[in-house]
Structures are given as structure tokens and as C-alpha cells.
Amino acid sequence: MNSEKARTCRKWPLCPPDSFLDEELRTLQDRHLYRKVRAIDRTGAVRGILDGRSLCLFCGNDYLGLSFHPEVVGALIEGARRYGAGAGAARLTSGHASVHAALEARLAAVKNKENALVYSTGYLANLGILTALAGPEDLVVMDKLCHASMVDAARLSGAAIRVYPHRLYRRCEEILKRSPGFRRKILVTESVFSMDGDTADIAELIRLKEKFGCLLVVDDAHGTGVLGRRGGGAAEDPAQSEKIDVVMGTLSKALGCLGGYAAASSKMIDYLTNFSRPFIFTTALPPALCAAALAAVDVLERNPGLFESLWRHVRRMREGLTAAGLSYEPSESPIFPVMTGDEAEALRLSQTLLEAGFLVPAIRYPTVPKGKARLRLTVSAAHSDDDIDAFLAALRCSLKSI
Ligand code: PLP
């Protein structure tokens, strides 16, 4: 019996059609996996108010503090006055403005590519890139820890999917060797892994891409503003960038705004413009946000001090964590996972830190694999040395008390 027939022939117990809601939510609560949004009114890049209490945030992706930078905020306000609050239509109808084109040209230059295509979010960019490049005749090969947006994209594309253990490129090579007969093979990785903070070996992936004739897509969401000699990300080196077929990025992390993009050859961007459904069938990113993102790129390029502060803080945090018995050698990014494994323990640690005035939510399945719960600490250029020292003191106490 095929699975469709098996589903429809099986006798399901008669119950109200929404009874599964309570059941599923209760199961999540029992497993310490239940989640709820909390209103945190940010008052600065790393400050916020929760239930009337002022908190210092060690959990965001605003690595350079640009979401509150006066030039970025000013460009957003001025952009809204000039262009309105929204784009009013999809890009291929009347939603495309010259500021979208200006932002795309700028992002292409940052990533050493001929052109770029802006999407409404980074999630949609990944969905748009992979579903345009891959179909049922193709193979997507990805790192086990690739972000959910890439996993969802690969599934939606209908391609065969093979996953190699995290950063185990020998296994990636074996998979490629043992996978003849596909129309296209697409290698997918993050540059900085969002929940672990370590980095991919892009040079090795380029070697594999060339050996097996694959396309290489690199999600540089957490690399932009963070990696390279001046925050250009995984594609800062033109020689390396040339070998990456599509560099995906977001405007929502170190650039402090919202939106995603693909940077690639002009031909690839032309192709994505025509075949990328999450680009075609949605309203364009508001032009005011394009103006803000342009200002953020300007600030990043004109203020190398921000990038230097970020890395000074990364080193300070790493040294403090090492002194507390947690090892992160070498620090590859501003992301530090404090592993608890157990979900309930991650929640307790997060709550103890909250009581001390620091917000670091517990990260649990399905964001990370089951049994790999953690706190995901991040530092920003916007923290002060005192913030980091106070946080480390609170963390040491919290680790003793849980
Ligand atoms: N890719 C990675 C690696 C991410 O961590 C995220 C966001 O968390 C995204 C893509 C999606 O980006 P956005 O938040 O801009 O939709």
C-alpha cells in the first residue's frame, strides 16, 4: 500500500479537529522545549527592558551595534520621509527603486562580485537561491549544522539531500565521490556557524567544488562585518570570492537592519531574478531600509575602530571564559556556545543570569540538535569592557549555582 493510501485508510480516533494543539504544546512543555516570545524593548544595541527591568544583552547579532547608530537610524527616518513606509509592490512590478539598485551595487562591491539581489529577509534569500538552483534531478550536499533556512530551502527544492558531519570535509568528499548521475551538485555551508561560532574551511570546499564540478553557496550571514581583515566576510579576498558561486548574506545581523541578499556573477543574478520565487512573489524590501543598510555599509567602511572593538571584546570574553574553565581556542567569531546539553539546565542557567541582569536565552531543539542545549553568548562592539567583566562574574556565580 502506498503511503498516501495508508494515510487515508487508517482509522483515526474521532476527536475535535484542534485537539492536537493542546497535546503537542503539552509535549513540548514536558520536554522543556516550549517557547514563548517576550517583549524586550531595546533601548540600545545591547540594552533592553524586560518586565520593567533594565538588562544587558549578550545574545543578539548586532555585532557592531549598527542598529542604533545615529547615521543608520537617520538614513532610515530620512528614507521613510522620502520613499514612504513600504515599497508598495513586488520588485518586478513597481516596487524596485533606485535605492535598491544602489544597495545591490554596494553589496556586490563588498563581496567582490559583479552584482547582487536583495530579498526581504535572509531566510527568503536562502529559500530563493537554493530553490532556483536545485530541483528533483539535483543533489544538495550540506554541513550538518547549516541553518534551518538552508535546510528548508533544500527540502523545498525537491533535490536529493546529503548531510556531512560538521566540518568533516573528508565525508563530504566521499559523498560527492559516491553520487554520480545528478544533473547538478550544490555544496552549501555557512561561513560562521550561527549556533557554534566556528567557521567553515572555505578553501577546502572550493577544492571539492572544483574537483567534483559543483556549485558552491556560502551563507555569510554571521561573517559580514565579522570576518576578514576589515569585516568584508568570507568573500573579502577577491581570489576566494571568485570561486564561490553565490555568497548569501543578511542585512539583519552586523549591518543592524533587515533583509537578505545573494551576491554573484551578473548572469547568476539575472537567473535568480527570473527563477527565484521568494524574490518574485513578495513585496520589495522597503526603500527606507535599503537607505539604512547603505548607511550601515558606509559606517562599517569608514570606522575600522568598530571592527577592532568587536574583536577586542571577543578576546576579552574568550579569556574570561577560559578563566572560568570554558575553553574556546581559538575564538573564531563573537559567538560562544556555553553547552549544557540538558534543556532544563540551559533554562535554569539562563534564568539565573536574567536575575543578575543579563539576557542570554537558552537555545534548544529544534534550533540545535536534541540534547545539545546551550546558551549562545554573543559579544558586540557596543558592549563596554565593564559589561563583559560584570557578565563574566555573573556567569561564574551562575555556573556554580546550577
Ligand atoms: N542564515 C543564517 C546562518 C542565520 O543565522 C540566519 C538568521 O538567523 C539567516 C540565514 C536568516 O537571516 P534573517 O534573519 O535575515 O532572515
Short mmCIF file of C-alpha atoms and ligand atoms in Angstrom, two decimals:
data_model
loop_
_atom_site.label_atom_id
_atom_site.label_comp_id
_atom_site.label_asym_id
_atom_site.label_seq_id
_atom_site.Cartn_x
_atom_site.Cartn_y
_atom_site.Cartn_z
CA MET A 1 0.00 0.00 0.00
CA ASN A 2 1.47 3.38 -0.88
CA SER A 3 1.87 5.91 1.92
CA GLU A 4 -0.95 8.17 0.63
CA LYS A 5 -3.35 5.21 0.67
CA ALA A 6 -2.08 4.04 4.08
CA ARG A 7 -2.76 7.52 5.49
CA THR A 8 -6.31 7.72 4.19
CA CYS A 9 -7.28 4.11 5.03
CA ARG A 10 -6.04 4.21 8.63
CA LYS A 11 -8.76 4.64 11.30
CA TRP A 12 -8.01 7.80 13.27
CA PRO A 13 -9.86 8.26 16.61
CA LEU A 14 -12.73 10.75 16.42
CA CYS A 15 -11.80 13.93 18.29
CA PRO A 16 -12.19 17.69 17.82
CA PRO A 17 -10.05 18.81 14.86
CA ASP A 18 -7.89 21.12 17.00
CA SER A 19 -7.29 18.71 19.90
CA PHE A 20 -3.71 18.18 18.70
CA LEU A 21 -2.83 21.77 19.70
CA ASP A 22 -3.06 21.12 23.44
CA GLU A 23 -1.43 17.73 23.12
CA GLU A 24 1.57 18.96 21.12
CA LEU A 25 2.09 22.02 23.30
CA ARG A 26 1.97 19.89 26.46
CA THR A 27 4.55 17.52 24.99
CA LEU A 28 6.87 20.49 24.34
CA GLN A 29 6.41 21.71 27.92
CA ASP A 30 7.15 18.25 29.33
CA ARG A 31 10.39 18.14 27.33
CA HIS A 32 11.46 21.67 28.32
CA LEU A 33 11.18 22.68 24.65
CA TYR A 34 8.21 25.05 24.93
CA ARG A 35 8.95 28.60 23.74
CA LYS A 36 7.22 31.92 24.12
CA VAL A 37 8.00 35.41 22.88
CA ARG A 38 8.95 38.01 25.49
CA ALA A 39 8.67 41.74 24.88
CA ILE A 40 12.19 43.13 25.22
CA ASP A 41 12.14 46.83 24.43
CA ARG A 42 15.62 47.58 23.25
CA THR A 43 16.97 50.93 24.33
CA GLY A 44 20.39 50.47 22.73
CA ALA A 45 22.29 47.91 20.68
CA VAL A 46 22.92 45.72 23.78
CA ARG A 47 20.40 47.16 26.27
CA GLY A 48 16.75 46.37 26.74
CA ILE A 49 13.86 46.45 29.17
CA LEU A 50 12.00 43.28 30.11
CA ASP A 51 9.08 43.49 32.55
CA GLY A 52 10.27 46.93 33.66
CA ARG A 53 13.83 45.72 34.34
CA SER A 54 16.88 47.04 32.57
CA LEU A 55 19.02 44.27 31.08
CA CYS A 56 22.34 43.96 29.28
CA LEU A 57 22.00 41.69 26.24
CA PHE A 58 24.63 39.07 25.41
CA CYS A 59 22.58 37.24 22.80
CA GLY A 60 21.91 39.34 19.70
CA ASN A 61 23.52 39.51 16.28
CA ASP A 62 24.07 43.26 16.25
CA TYR A 63 27.82 42.62 16.33
CA LEU A 64 28.83 46.20 15.56
CA GLY A 65 25.95 47.95 17.30
CA LEU A 66 24.81 49.47 14.00
CA SER A 67 21.05 49.08 14.62
CA PHE A 68 21.28 52.11 16.93
CA HIS A 69 24.00 54.02 15.06
CA PRO A 70 22.79 57.60 14.51
CA GLU A 71 23.73 57.59 10.81
CA VAL A 72 21.86 54.32 10.19
CA VAL A 73 18.78 55.41 12.14
CA GLY A 74 18.93 58.84 10.45
CA ALA A 75 19.05 57.23 6.99
CA LEU A 76 16.01 55.10 7.88
CA ILE A 77 13.99 58.12 9.03
CA GLU A 78 15.03 60.23 6.05
CA GLY A 79 14.38 57.26 3.74
CA ALA A 80 10.84 56.84 5.11
CA ARG A 81 10.15 60.54 4.56
CA ARG A 82 11.44 60.34 1.01
CA TYR A 83 10.18 56.96 -0.16
CA GLY A 84 7.33 56.14 2.25
CA ALA A 85 6.96 53.36 4.78
CA GLY A 86 6.73 50.47 2.33
CA ALA A 87 7.67 49.59 -1.25
CA GLY A 88 4.03 49.23 -2.34
CA ALA A 89 4.64 46.34 -4.72
CA ALA A 90 6.93 43.47 -5.67
CA ARG A 91 10.30 44.25 -7.25
CA LEU A 92 9.31 43.15 -10.75
CA THR A 93 6.19 45.34 -10.83
CA SER A 94 6.65 48.82 -9.31
CA GLY A 95 8.45 48.02 -6.03
CA HIS A 96 12.01 48.42 -7.35
CA ALA A 97 13.57 51.84 -6.63
CA SER A 98 16.95 53.31 -7.48
CA VAL A 99 17.95 52.85 -3.83
CA HIS A 100 17.51 49.06 -4.24
CA ALA A 101 19.87 49.23 -7.22
CA ALA A 102 22.35 51.38 -5.27
CA LEU A 103 22.32 48.93 -2.34
CA GLU A 104 22.79 45.94 -4.65
CA ALA A 105 25.76 47.58 -6.37
CA ARG A 106 27.30 48.34 -2.97
CA LEU A 107 26.79 44.81 -1.61
CA ALA A 108 28.26 43.35 -4.79
CA ALA A 109 31.36 45.51 -4.27
CA VAL A 110 31.67 44.44 -0.60
CA LYS A 111 31.51 40.79 -1.67
CA ASN A 112 33.78 41.20 -4.72
CA LYS A 113 31.00 40.09 -7.04
CA GLU A 114 29.57 41.58 -10.22
CA ASN A 115 26.05 42.03 -8.92
CA ALA A 116 23.68 41.33 -6.03
CA LEU A 117 19.99 40.72 -5.49
CA VAL A 118 18.23 41.91 -2.35
CA TYR A 119 15.47 39.80 -0.78
CA SER A 120 13.10 40.80 2.03
CA THR A 121 14.91 38.65 4.62
CA GLY A 122 17.92 36.38 4.85
CA TYR A 123 15.62 33.40 5.28
CA LEU A 124 13.94 34.23 1.97
CA ALA A 125 17.32 34.74 0.30
CA ASN A 126 18.36 31.20 1.19
CA LEU A 127 14.98 29.86 0.13
CA GLY A 128 15.20 31.80 -3.13
CA ILE A 129 18.76 30.83 -4.00
CA LEU A 130 18.51 27.10 -3.38
CA THR A 131 15.05 26.55 -4.85
CA ALA A 132 16.16 28.36 -8.02
CA LEU A 133 19.40 26.40 -8.35
CA ALA A 134 18.22 22.92 -7.38
CA GLY A 135 15.39 20.65 -8.46
CA PRO A 136 14.47 16.97 -8.23
CA GLU A 137 17.30 15.95 -10.61
CA ASP A 138 19.93 17.58 -8.39
CA LEU A 139 21.93 16.91 -5.24
CA VAL A 140 22.42 19.32 -2.34
CA VAL A 141 25.34 18.46 -0.03
CA MET A 142 25.41 20.38 3.21
CA ASP A 143 27.12 20.63 6.60
CA LYS A 144 25.10 19.06 9.43
CA LEU A 145 24.91 22.41 11.23
CA CYS A 146 23.62 24.50 8.33
CA HIS A 147 20.90 26.97 9.32
CA ALA A 148 17.21 25.98 9.15
CA SER A 149 16.67 28.34 6.20
CA MET A 150 19.10 26.29 4.09
CA VAL A 151 17.63 23.00 5.25
CA ASP A 152 14.09 24.21 4.44
CA ALA A 153 15.28 25.55 1.09
CA ALA A 154 16.93 22.26 0.15
CA ARG A 155 13.77 20.34 1.11
CA LEU A 156 11.52 22.69 -0.82
CA SER A 157 13.72 22.39 -3.91
CA GLY A 158 12.91 18.66 -4.14
CA ALA A 159 16.61 17.84 -4.62
CA ALA A 160 18.26 14.82 -3.02
CA ILE A 161 19.93 15.97 0.20
CA ARG A 162 23.08 14.52 1.76
CA VAL A 163 24.48 15.85 5.02
CA TYR A 164 28.09 15.53 6.15
CA PRO A 165 29.10 15.69 9.84
CA HIS A 166 30.02 19.19 10.95
CA ARG A 167 33.22 20.35 9.20
CA LEU A 168 34.15 16.77 8.26
CA TYR A 169 35.17 17.51 4.69
CA ARG A 170 36.57 14.00 4.16
CA ARG A 171 32.99 12.73 4.48
CA CYS A 172 31.76 15.48 2.20
CA GLU A 173 34.28 14.29 -0.40
CA GLU A 174 33.14 10.65 0.00
CA ILE A 175 29.52 11.71 -0.55
CA LEU A 176 30.46 13.59 -3.70
CA LYS A 177 32.54 10.66 -4.96
CA ARG A 178 29.65 8.25 -4.43
CA SER A 179 26.98 10.42 -6.06
CA PRO A 180 27.17 10.18 -9.83
CA GLY A 181 24.19 10.75 -12.10
CA PHE A 182 22.88 14.03 -10.78
CA ARG A 183 22.26 16.94 -13.13
CA ARG A 184 23.81 19.45 -10.71
CA LYS A 185 25.56 19.17 -7.35
CA ILE A 186 25.33 22.07 -4.96
CA LEU A 187 27.61 22.41 -1.96
CA VAL A 188 26.18 24.52 0.84
CA THR A 189 27.78 25.88 4.00
CA GLU A 190 27.67 28.71 6.48
CA SER A 191 30.86 30.77 6.80
CA VAL A 192 30.41 31.28 10.58
CA PHE A 193 28.12 28.65 12.10
CA SER A 194 25.40 30.59 13.84
CA MET A 195 24.93 28.44 16.94
CA ASP A 196 28.51 27.20 17.40
CA GLY A 197 30.56 30.20 16.33
CA ASP A 198 33.18 28.17 14.47
CA THR A 199 33.99 28.69 10.80
CA ALA A 200 33.88 26.61 7.64
CA ASP A 201 37.02 25.76 5.69
CA ILE A 202 36.05 27.63 2.54
CA ALA A 203 39.35 26.84 0.79
CA GLU A 204 38.67 23.11 1.23
CA LEU A 205 35.11 23.48 -0.06
CA ILE A 206 36.45 25.33 -3.10
CA ARG A 207 38.84 22.41 -3.72
CA LEU A 208 35.91 19.96 -3.55
CA LYS A 209 33.72 22.15 -5.71
CA GLU A 210 36.41 22.23 -8.39
CA LYS A 211 37.20 18.51 -8.14
CA PHE A 212 33.56 17.43 -8.47
CA GLY A 213 32.18 20.24 -10.63
CA CYS A 214 29.72 21.57 -8.01
CA LEU A 215 28.17 24.95 -7.42
CA LEU A 216 29.22 26.44 -4.06
CA VAL A 217 26.80 28.53 -2.00
CA VAL A 218 28.17 30.20 1.16
CA ASP A 219 25.83 31.69 3.75
CA ASP A 220 27.84 34.62 5.12
CA ALA A 221 25.08 35.83 7.47
CA HIS A 222 27.38 35.87 10.50
CA GLY A 223 30.59 36.56 8.54
CA THR A 224 29.76 40.01 7.22
CA GLY A 225 31.14 42.72 9.50
CA VAL A 226 32.92 40.00 11.47
CA LEU A 227 35.39 38.03 9.32
CA GLY A 228 38.29 39.20 7.21
CA ARG A 229 40.76 41.99 7.83
CA ARG A 230 38.05 44.66 7.76
CA GLY A 231 34.74 42.86 8.15
CA GLY A 232 34.20 42.02 4.48
CA GLY A 233 33.25 38.46 5.48
CA ALA A 234 34.06 35.16 3.81
CA ALA A 235 34.32 36.84 0.39
CA GLU A 236 36.66 39.66 1.40
CA ASP A 237 39.52 38.06 -0.52
CA PRO A 238 38.72 38.54 -4.24
CA ALA A 239 40.57 35.33 -5.21
CA GLN A 240 38.38 33.30 -2.84
CA SER A 241 35.19 35.18 -3.69
CA GLU A 242 35.67 34.43 -7.38
CA LYS A 243 35.39 30.70 -6.66
CA ILE A 244 32.19 30.95 -4.62
CA ASP A 245 29.19 30.83 -6.96
CA VAL A 246 26.75 32.56 -4.63
CA VAL A 247 27.57 34.47 -1.46
CA MET A 248 24.40 34.79 0.58
CA GLY A 249 24.18 37.44 3.28
CA THR A 250 21.82 39.31 5.55
CA LEU A 251 21.37 42.95 6.37
CA SER A 252 19.91 41.92 9.73
CA LYS A 253 22.97 40.97 11.74
CA ALA A 254 26.18 43.07 11.80
CA LEU A 255 24.55 45.63 9.48
CA GLY A 256 21.77 46.15 12.05
CA CYS A 257 18.84 46.38 9.58
CA LEU A 258 16.61 43.82 7.83
CA GLY A 259 16.82 42.00 4.51
CA GLY A 260 18.88 39.37 2.76
CA TYR A 261 20.84 39.15 -0.46
CA ALA A 262 22.67 36.99 -2.96
CA ALA A 263 25.93 38.30 -4.43
CA ALA A 264 27.16 36.55 -7.58
CA SER A 265 28.04 36.97 -11.26
CA SER A 266 25.71 39.17 -13.32
CA LYS A 267 24.49 36.07 -15.14
CA MET A 268 23.65 34.29 -11.87
CA ILE A 269 21.80 37.36 -10.58
CA ASP A 270 19.88 37.58 -13.86
CA TYR A 271 18.94 33.90 -13.41
CA LEU A 272 17.85 34.39 -9.77
CA THR A 273 15.81 37.45 -10.74
CA ASN A 274 13.86 35.27 -13.15
CA PHE A 275 13.64 31.96 -11.27
CA SER A 276 13.73 32.81 -7.57
CA ARG A 277 10.14 32.65 -6.39
CA PRO A 278 10.75 34.16 -2.90
CA PHE A 279 12.16 37.17 -4.77
CA ILE A 280 9.41 37.38 -7.39
CA PHE A 281 6.29 36.76 -5.33
CA THR A 282 6.69 39.10 -2.38
CA THR A 283 6.63 42.82 -1.74
CA ALA A 284 10.01 44.52 -2.12
CA LEU A 285 12.12 45.45 0.89
CA PRO A 286 11.05 48.99 1.93
CA PRO A 287 13.35 51.51 0.19
CA ALA A 288 13.95 53.24 3.54
CA LEU A 289 15.57 50.02 4.78
CA CYS A 290 17.80 49.98 1.70
CA ALA A 291 18.90 53.53 2.59
CA ALA A 292 19.60 52.42 6.18
CA ALA A 293 21.59 49.38 5.01
CA LEU A 294 23.62 51.60 2.66
CA ALA A 295 24.40 53.87 5.60
CA ALA A 296 25.42 50.81 7.67
CA VAL A 297 27.88 49.70 4.96
CA ASP A 298 29.27 53.27 4.91
CA VAL A 299 29.72 53.30 8.68
CA LEU A 300 31.43 49.90 8.61
CA GLU A 301 33.86 51.03 5.91
CA ARG A 302 34.62 54.43 7.45
CA ASN A 303 35.04 53.20 11.04
CA PRO A 304 37.53 50.35 11.25
CA GLY A 305 37.54 51.06 15.01
CA LEU A 306 34.17 49.34 15.34
CA PHE A 307 35.54 46.12 13.87
CA GLU A 308 38.59 46.40 16.13
CA SER A 309 36.40 46.95 19.23
CA LEU A 310 34.39 43.87 18.35
CA TRP A 311 37.49 41.70 18.20
CA ARG A 312 38.95 43.24 21.38
CA HIS A 313 35.71 42.23 23.10
CA VAL A 314 35.83 38.76 21.56
CA ARG A 315 39.31 38.29 23.03
CA ARG A 316 38.26 39.66 26.45
CA MET A 317 35.25 37.33 26.55
CA ARG A 318 37.32 34.34 25.47
CA GLU A 319 39.96 34.99 28.14
CA GLY A 320 37.25 35.37 30.80
CA LEU A 321 35.50 32.19 29.70
CA THR A 322 38.80 30.30 29.68
CA ALA A 323 39.49 31.52 33.23
CA ALA A 324 36.02 30.20 34.17
CA GLY A 325 37.03 26.78 32.85
CA LEU A 326 35.30 27.04 29.47
CA SER A 327 37.64 26.68 26.53
CA TYR A 328 37.23 28.43 23.17
CA GLU A 329 40.58 28.16 21.42
CA PRO A 330 40.87 29.83 19.06
CA SER A 331 37.98 32.31 19.09
CA GLU A 332 36.76 32.33 15.55
CA SER A 333 33.80 34.68 15.95
CA PRO A 334 31.79 36.69 18.51
CA ILE A 335 29.60 33.62 19.16
CA PHE A 336 30.39 31.44 22.20
CA PRO A 337 28.19 28.42 22.93
CA VAL A 338 28.03 27.52 26.63
CA MET A 339 26.95 23.92 26.37
CA THR A 340 24.69 22.35 28.96
CA GLY A 341 23.34 19.53 26.80
CA ASP A 342 20.32 19.23 29.05
CA GLU A 343 17.40 21.52 28.13
CA ALA A 344 16.20 22.12 31.71
CA GLU A 345 19.73 23.06 32.79
CA ALA A 346 20.07 25.57 29.94
CA LEU A 347 16.79 27.16 31.08
CA ARG A 348 18.00 27.34 34.69
CA LEU A 349 21.31 28.92 33.71
CA SER A 350 19.54 31.47 31.52
CA GLN A 351 17.11 32.32 34.37
CA THR A 352 19.95 32.77 36.89
CA LEU A 353 21.70 35.17 34.52
CA LEU A 354 18.44 37.02 33.93
CA GLU A 355 18.09 37.55 37.67
CA ALA A 356 21.59 39.05 37.63
CA GLY A 357 20.57 41.49 34.85
CA PHE A 358 21.83 39.69 31.72
CA LEU A 359 19.74 38.32 28.88
CA VAL A 360 21.08 35.14 27.27
CA PRO A 361 18.19 32.85 26.27
CA ALA A 362 18.52 29.07 26.30
CA ILE A 363 18.86 27.64 22.81
CA ARG A 364 17.16 24.29 22.43
CA TYR A 365 15.86 21.86 19.82
CA PRO A 366 14.90 22.44 17.01
CA THR A 367 17.36 25.36 16.75
CA VAL A 368 20.13 22.95 17.82
CA PRO A 369 20.09 19.12 17.84
CA LYS A 370 18.29 17.33 20.72
CA GLY A 371 20.49 17.04 23.81
CA LYS A 372 22.77 19.88 22.64
CA ALA A 373 21.06 22.70 24.54
CA ARG A 374 23.19 25.70 25.30
CA LEU A 375 23.38 29.38 25.98
CA ARG A 376 24.56 31.19 22.88
CA LEU A 377 26.64 34.09 24.13
CA THR A 378 27.49 36.84 21.71
CA VAL A 379 29.56 39.97 22.13
CA SER A 380 29.24 43.23 20.27
CA ALA A 381 31.37 46.28 19.67
CA ALA A 382 28.60 48.07 21.59
CA HIS A 383 29.45 46.33 24.88
CA SER A 384 31.90 48.02 27.23
CA ASP A 385 34.77 46.25 28.98
CA ASP A 386 32.81 46.69 32.23
CA ASP A 387 29.75 44.98 30.70
CA ILE A 388 31.87 41.98 29.77
CA ASP A 389 33.58 41.77 33.16
CA ALA A 390 30.27 42.06 35.04
CA PHE A 391 28.73 39.41 32.81
CA LEU A 392 31.66 37.04 33.37
CA ALA A 393 31.37 37.46 37.14
CA ALA A 394 27.64 36.66 36.96
CA LEU A 395 28.29 33.67 34.71
CA ARG A 396 30.86 32.23 37.13
CA CYS A 397 28.35 32.51 40.01
CA SER A 398 25.54 31.07 37.89
CA LEU A 399 27.61 28.08 36.78
CA LYS A 400 28.36 27.30 40.45
CA SER A 401 24.70 27.59 41.46
CA ILE A 402 23.02 25.41 38.83
N1 PLP B 1 21.38 32.23 7.69
C1 PLP B 1 21.88 32.13 8.94
C2 PLP B 1 23.15 31.39 9.14
C3 PLP B 1 21.21 32.73 10.02
O1 PLP B 1 21.69 32.60 11.26
C4 PLP B 1 20.01 33.43 9.77
C5 PLP B 1 19.25 34.07 10.87
O2 PLP B 1 19.21 33.69 11.97
C6 PLP B 1 19.53 33.51 8.46
C7 PLP B 1 20.24 32.90 7.45
C8 PLP B 1 18.26 34.24 8.15
O3 PLP B 1 18.52 35.59 8.14
P1 PLP B 1 17.39 36.67 8.51
O4 PLP B 1 17.29 36.70 9.99
O5 PLP B 1 17.92 37.92 7.92
O6 PLP B 1 16.13 36.21 7.87
#
